[in-house]
CSV table of C-alpha atoms in Angstrom, one decimal:
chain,number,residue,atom,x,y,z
B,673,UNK,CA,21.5,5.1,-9.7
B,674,UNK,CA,18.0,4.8,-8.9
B,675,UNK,CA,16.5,1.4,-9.0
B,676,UNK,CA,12.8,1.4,-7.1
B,677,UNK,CA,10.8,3.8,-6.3
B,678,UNK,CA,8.3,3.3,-3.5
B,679,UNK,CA,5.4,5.0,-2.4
B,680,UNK,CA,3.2,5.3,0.0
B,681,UNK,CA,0.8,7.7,-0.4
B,682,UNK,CA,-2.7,6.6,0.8
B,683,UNK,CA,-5.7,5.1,-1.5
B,684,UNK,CA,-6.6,8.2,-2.2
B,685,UNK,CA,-3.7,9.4,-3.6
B,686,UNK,CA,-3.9,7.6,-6.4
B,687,UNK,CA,-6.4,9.9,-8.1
B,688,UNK,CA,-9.3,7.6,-9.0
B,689,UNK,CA,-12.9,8.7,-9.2
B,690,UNK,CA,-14.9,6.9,-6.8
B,691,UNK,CA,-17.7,5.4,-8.7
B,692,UNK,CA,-16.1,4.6,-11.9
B,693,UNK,CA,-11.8,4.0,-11.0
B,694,UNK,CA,-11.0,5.5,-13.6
B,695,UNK,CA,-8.1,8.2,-12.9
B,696,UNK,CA,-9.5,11.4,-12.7
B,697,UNK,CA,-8.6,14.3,-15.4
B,698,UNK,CA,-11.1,16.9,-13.9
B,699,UNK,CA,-8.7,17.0,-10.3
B,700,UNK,CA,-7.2,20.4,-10.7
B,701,UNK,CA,-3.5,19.4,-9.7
B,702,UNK,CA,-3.4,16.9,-12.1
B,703,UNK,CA,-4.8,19.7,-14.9
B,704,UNK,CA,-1.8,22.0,-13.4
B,705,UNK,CA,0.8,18.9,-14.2
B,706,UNK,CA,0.1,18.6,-17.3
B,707,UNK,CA,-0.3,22.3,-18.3
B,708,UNK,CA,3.1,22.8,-16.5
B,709,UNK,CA,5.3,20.1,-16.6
B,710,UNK,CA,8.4,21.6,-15.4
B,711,UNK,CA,7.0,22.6,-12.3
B,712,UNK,CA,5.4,19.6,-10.9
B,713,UNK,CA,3.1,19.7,-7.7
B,714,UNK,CA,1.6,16.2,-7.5
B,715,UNK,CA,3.3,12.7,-7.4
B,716,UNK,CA,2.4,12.0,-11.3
B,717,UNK,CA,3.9,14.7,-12.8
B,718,UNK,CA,7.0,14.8,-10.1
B,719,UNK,CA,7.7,10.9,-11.0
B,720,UNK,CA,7.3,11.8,-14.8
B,721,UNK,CA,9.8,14.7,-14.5
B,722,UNK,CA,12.4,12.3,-13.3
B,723,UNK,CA,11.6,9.6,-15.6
B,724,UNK,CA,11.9,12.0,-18.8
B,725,UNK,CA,15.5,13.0,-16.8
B,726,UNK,CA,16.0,8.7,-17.0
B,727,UNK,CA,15.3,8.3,-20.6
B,728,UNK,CA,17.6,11.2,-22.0
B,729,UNK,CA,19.9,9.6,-20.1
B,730,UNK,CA,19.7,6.2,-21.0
B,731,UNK,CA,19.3,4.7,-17.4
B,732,UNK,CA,17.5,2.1,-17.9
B,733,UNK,CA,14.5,0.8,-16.3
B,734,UNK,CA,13.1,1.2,-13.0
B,735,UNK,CA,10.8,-0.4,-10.5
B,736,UNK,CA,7.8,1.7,-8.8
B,737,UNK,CA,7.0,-0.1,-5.6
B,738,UNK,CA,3.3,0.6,-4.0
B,739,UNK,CA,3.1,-0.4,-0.6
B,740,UNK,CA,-0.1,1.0,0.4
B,741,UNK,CA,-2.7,-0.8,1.6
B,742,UNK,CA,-4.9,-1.6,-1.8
B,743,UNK,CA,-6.0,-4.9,-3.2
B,744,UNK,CA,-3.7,-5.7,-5.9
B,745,UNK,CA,-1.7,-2.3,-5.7
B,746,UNK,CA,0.5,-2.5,-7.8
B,747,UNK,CA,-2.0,-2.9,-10.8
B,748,UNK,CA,-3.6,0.4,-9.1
B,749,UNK,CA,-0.4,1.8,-9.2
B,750,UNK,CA,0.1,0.8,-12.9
B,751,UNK,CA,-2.9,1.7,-14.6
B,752,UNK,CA,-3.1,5.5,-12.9
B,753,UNK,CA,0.6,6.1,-13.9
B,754,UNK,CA,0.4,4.8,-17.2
B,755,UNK,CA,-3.2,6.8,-17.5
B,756,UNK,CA,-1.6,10.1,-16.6
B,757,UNK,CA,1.7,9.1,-18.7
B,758,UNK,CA,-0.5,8.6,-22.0
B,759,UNK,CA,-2.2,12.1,-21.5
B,760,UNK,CA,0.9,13.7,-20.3
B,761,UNK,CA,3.7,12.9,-23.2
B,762,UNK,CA,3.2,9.9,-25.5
B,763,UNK,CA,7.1,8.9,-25.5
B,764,UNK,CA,7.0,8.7,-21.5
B,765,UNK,CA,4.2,6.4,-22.2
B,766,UNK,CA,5.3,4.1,-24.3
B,767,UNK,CA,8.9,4.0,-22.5
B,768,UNK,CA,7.1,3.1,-19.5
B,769,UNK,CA,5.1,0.3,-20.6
B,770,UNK,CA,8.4,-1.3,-21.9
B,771,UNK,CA,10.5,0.1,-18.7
B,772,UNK,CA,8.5,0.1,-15.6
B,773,UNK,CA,7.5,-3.1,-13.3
B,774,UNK,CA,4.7,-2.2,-10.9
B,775,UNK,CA,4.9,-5.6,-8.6
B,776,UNK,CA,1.6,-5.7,-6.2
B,777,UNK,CA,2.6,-6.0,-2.5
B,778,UNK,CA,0.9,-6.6,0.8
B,779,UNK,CA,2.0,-4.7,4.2
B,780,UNK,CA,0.6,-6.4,7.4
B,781,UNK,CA,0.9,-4.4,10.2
B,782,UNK,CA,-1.3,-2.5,12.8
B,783,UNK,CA,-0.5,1.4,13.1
B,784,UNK,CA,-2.2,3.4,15.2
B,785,UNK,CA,-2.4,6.9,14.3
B,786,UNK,CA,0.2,8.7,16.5
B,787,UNK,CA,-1.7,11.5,18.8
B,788,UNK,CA,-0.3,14.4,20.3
B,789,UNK,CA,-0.5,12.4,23.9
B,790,UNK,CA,1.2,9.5,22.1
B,791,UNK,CA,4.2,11.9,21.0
B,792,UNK,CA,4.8,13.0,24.7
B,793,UNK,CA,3.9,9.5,26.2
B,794,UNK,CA,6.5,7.5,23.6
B,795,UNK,CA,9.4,10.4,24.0
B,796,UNK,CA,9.3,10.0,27.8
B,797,UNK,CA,8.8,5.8,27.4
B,798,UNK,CA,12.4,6.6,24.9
B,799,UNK,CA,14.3,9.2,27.0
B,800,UNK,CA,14.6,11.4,23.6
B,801,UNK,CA,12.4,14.1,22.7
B,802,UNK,CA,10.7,12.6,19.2
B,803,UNK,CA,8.7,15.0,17.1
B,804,UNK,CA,7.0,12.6,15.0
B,805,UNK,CA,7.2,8.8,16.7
B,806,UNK,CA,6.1,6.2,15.2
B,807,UNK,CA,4.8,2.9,17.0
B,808,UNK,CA,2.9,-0.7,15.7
B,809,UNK,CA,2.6,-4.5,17.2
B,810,UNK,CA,5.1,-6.7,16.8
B,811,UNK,CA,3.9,-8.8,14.1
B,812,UNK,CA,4.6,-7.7,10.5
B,813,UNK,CA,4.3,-9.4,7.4
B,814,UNK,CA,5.4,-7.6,3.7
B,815,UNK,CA,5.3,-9.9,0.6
B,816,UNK,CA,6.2,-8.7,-2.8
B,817,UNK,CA,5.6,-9.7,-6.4
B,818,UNK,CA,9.1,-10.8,-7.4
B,819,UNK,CA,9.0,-8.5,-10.4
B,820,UNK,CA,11.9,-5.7,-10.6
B,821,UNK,CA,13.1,-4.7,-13.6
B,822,UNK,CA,16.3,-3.5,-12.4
B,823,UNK,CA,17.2,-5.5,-9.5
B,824,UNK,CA,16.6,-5.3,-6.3
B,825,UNK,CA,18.0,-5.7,-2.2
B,826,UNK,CA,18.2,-8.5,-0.5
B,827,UNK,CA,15.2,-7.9,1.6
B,828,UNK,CA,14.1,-11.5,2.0
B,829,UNK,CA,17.5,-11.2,4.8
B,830,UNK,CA,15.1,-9.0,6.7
B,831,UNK,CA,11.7,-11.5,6.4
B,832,UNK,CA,10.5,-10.1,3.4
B,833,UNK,CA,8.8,-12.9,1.6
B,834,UNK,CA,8.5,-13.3,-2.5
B,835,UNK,CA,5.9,-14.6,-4.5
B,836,UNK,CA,4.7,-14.9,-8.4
B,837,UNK,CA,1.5,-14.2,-7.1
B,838,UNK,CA,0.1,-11.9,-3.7
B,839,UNK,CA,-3.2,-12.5,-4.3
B,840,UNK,CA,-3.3,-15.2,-2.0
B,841,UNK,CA,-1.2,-13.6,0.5
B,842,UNK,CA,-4.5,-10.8,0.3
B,843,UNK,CA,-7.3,-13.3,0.3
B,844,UNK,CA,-5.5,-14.6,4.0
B,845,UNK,CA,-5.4,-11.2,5.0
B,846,UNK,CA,-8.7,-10.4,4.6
B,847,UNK,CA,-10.4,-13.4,5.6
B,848,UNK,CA,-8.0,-14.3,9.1
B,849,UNK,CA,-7.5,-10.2,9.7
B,850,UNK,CA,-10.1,-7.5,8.3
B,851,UNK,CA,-13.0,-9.6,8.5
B,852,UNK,CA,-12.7,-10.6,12.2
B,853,UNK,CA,-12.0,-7.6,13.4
B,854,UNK,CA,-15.3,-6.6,12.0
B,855,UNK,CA,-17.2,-9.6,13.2
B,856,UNK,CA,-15.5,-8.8,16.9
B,857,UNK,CA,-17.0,-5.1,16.9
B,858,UNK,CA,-20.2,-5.2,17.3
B,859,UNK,CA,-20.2,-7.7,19.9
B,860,UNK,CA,-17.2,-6.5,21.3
B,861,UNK,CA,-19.3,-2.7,21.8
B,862,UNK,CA,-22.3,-4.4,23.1
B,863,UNK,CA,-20.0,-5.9,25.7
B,864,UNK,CA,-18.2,-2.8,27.1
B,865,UNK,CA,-15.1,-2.9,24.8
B,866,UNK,CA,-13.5,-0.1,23.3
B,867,UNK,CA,-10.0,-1.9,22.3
B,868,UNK,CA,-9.3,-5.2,19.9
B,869,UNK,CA,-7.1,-6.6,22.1
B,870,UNK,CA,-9.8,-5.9,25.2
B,871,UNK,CA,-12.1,-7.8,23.4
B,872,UNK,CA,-10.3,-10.4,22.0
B,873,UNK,CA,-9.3,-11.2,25.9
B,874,UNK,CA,-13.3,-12.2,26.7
B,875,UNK,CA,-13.0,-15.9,25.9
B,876,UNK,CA,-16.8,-15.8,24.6
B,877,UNK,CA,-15.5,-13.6,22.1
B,878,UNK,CA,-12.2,-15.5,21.5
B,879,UNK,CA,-14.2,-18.7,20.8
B,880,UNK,CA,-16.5,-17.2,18.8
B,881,UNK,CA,-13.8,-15.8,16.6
B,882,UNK,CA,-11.8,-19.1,16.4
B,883,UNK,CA,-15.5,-20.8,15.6
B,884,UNK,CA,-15.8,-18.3,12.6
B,885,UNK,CA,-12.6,-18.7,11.3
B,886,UNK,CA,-12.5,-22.6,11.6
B,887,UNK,CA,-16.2,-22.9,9.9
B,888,UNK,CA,-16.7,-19.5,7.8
B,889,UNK,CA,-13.1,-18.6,6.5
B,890,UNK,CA,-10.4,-21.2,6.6
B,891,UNK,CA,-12.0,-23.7,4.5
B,892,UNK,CA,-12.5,-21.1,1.2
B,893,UNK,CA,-9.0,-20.3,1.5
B,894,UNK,CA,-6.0,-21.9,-0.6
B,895,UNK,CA,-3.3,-21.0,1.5
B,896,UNK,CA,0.2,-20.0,-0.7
């Protein structure tokens, strides 16, 4: 019954060695995985436990869905799978190459960590005492490669928005978001600020900002 699987398990969960991106063989729970399959500790060998369960039982194919935040994740997602697949069992391999979609996503969304003040401040803010709360601004923004092999939700109901293509979707991202948040922290320190949204408030700041993105960033974008 399983149709996507979705993860989200941080960059560096995806086992990569840091110079070279090449999925690393040496990392000792990946050596375990493939030594004892039917015993799985890491997400490679628990995914390719269940996906030798699919193929002896003719379920078809399956979507795995990254939606951490990595440049073209999906082909991150792809290529340390399929490198652990090919060392692991050469039938899962080629089964997956035929049988798995790895669509790249973006997730647009700001965070915070959630501190042990935070858990006490948001369960009194809810009237319910919440263990692990979980808060983030309002705006949010997911866009997906339109690329599932066996169907999907109707998610675009709930804003999600579907493209051939995210790569734009990232380039936006990174020029309008990541980059002036780092062009707002050095002046934003020098002036007293400890907070984006502090900073952003001091119209020097703000018309700075709206100067860089007009002149440095908008016109070297192709908007999707």
């Amino acid at each position: 019954r399983i149709k996507i699987i979705s993860l989200t398990i941080t960059e560096g969960g995806y086992n990569l060695d840091k110079k070279t991106r090449e999925f690393d063989f040496s990392n000792e729970d990946i050596l375990y995985d493939l030594t004892f399959p039917k015993r799985p500790g890491t997400v490679f060998g628990y995914i390719a436990a269940g996906l030798r369960k699919r193929i002896s039982a003719d379920a078809g194919p399956v979507t795995i869905l990254c939606c951490d935040n990595l440049p073209h994740n999906g082909d991150v997602c792809r290529g340390a799978f399929l490198s652990f697949f090919e060392k692991a069992d050469t039938q899962l391999y080629h089964w997956a190459k035929a049988h798995i979609s790895f669509p790249n996503s973006m997730v647009d969304r700001i965070t915070p960590a959630t501190l042990a003040d935070d858990v006490q401040r948001l369960s009194a803010m809810n009237g319910q005492e919440d263990l692990a709360p979980v808060y983030c601004e309002d705006f949010i923004q997911w866009v997906i490669e339109d690329d599932f092999r066996a169907g999907r939700p109707a998610w675009e109901r709930a804003g999600v928005e579907f493209t051939e293509d995210v790569s734009k979707y990232e380039a936006m991202k990174l020029g309008f978001v990541n980059s002036t948040h780092q062009m707002l922290s050095f002046p934003g320190m020098l002036a007293g600020y400890r907070k984006v949204d502090e900073a952003a408030s001091d119209e020097r700041i703000a018309a700075y900002l709206r100067q860089y993105m007009d002149l440095d960033v908008a016109p070297y974008l192709s908007p999707p």
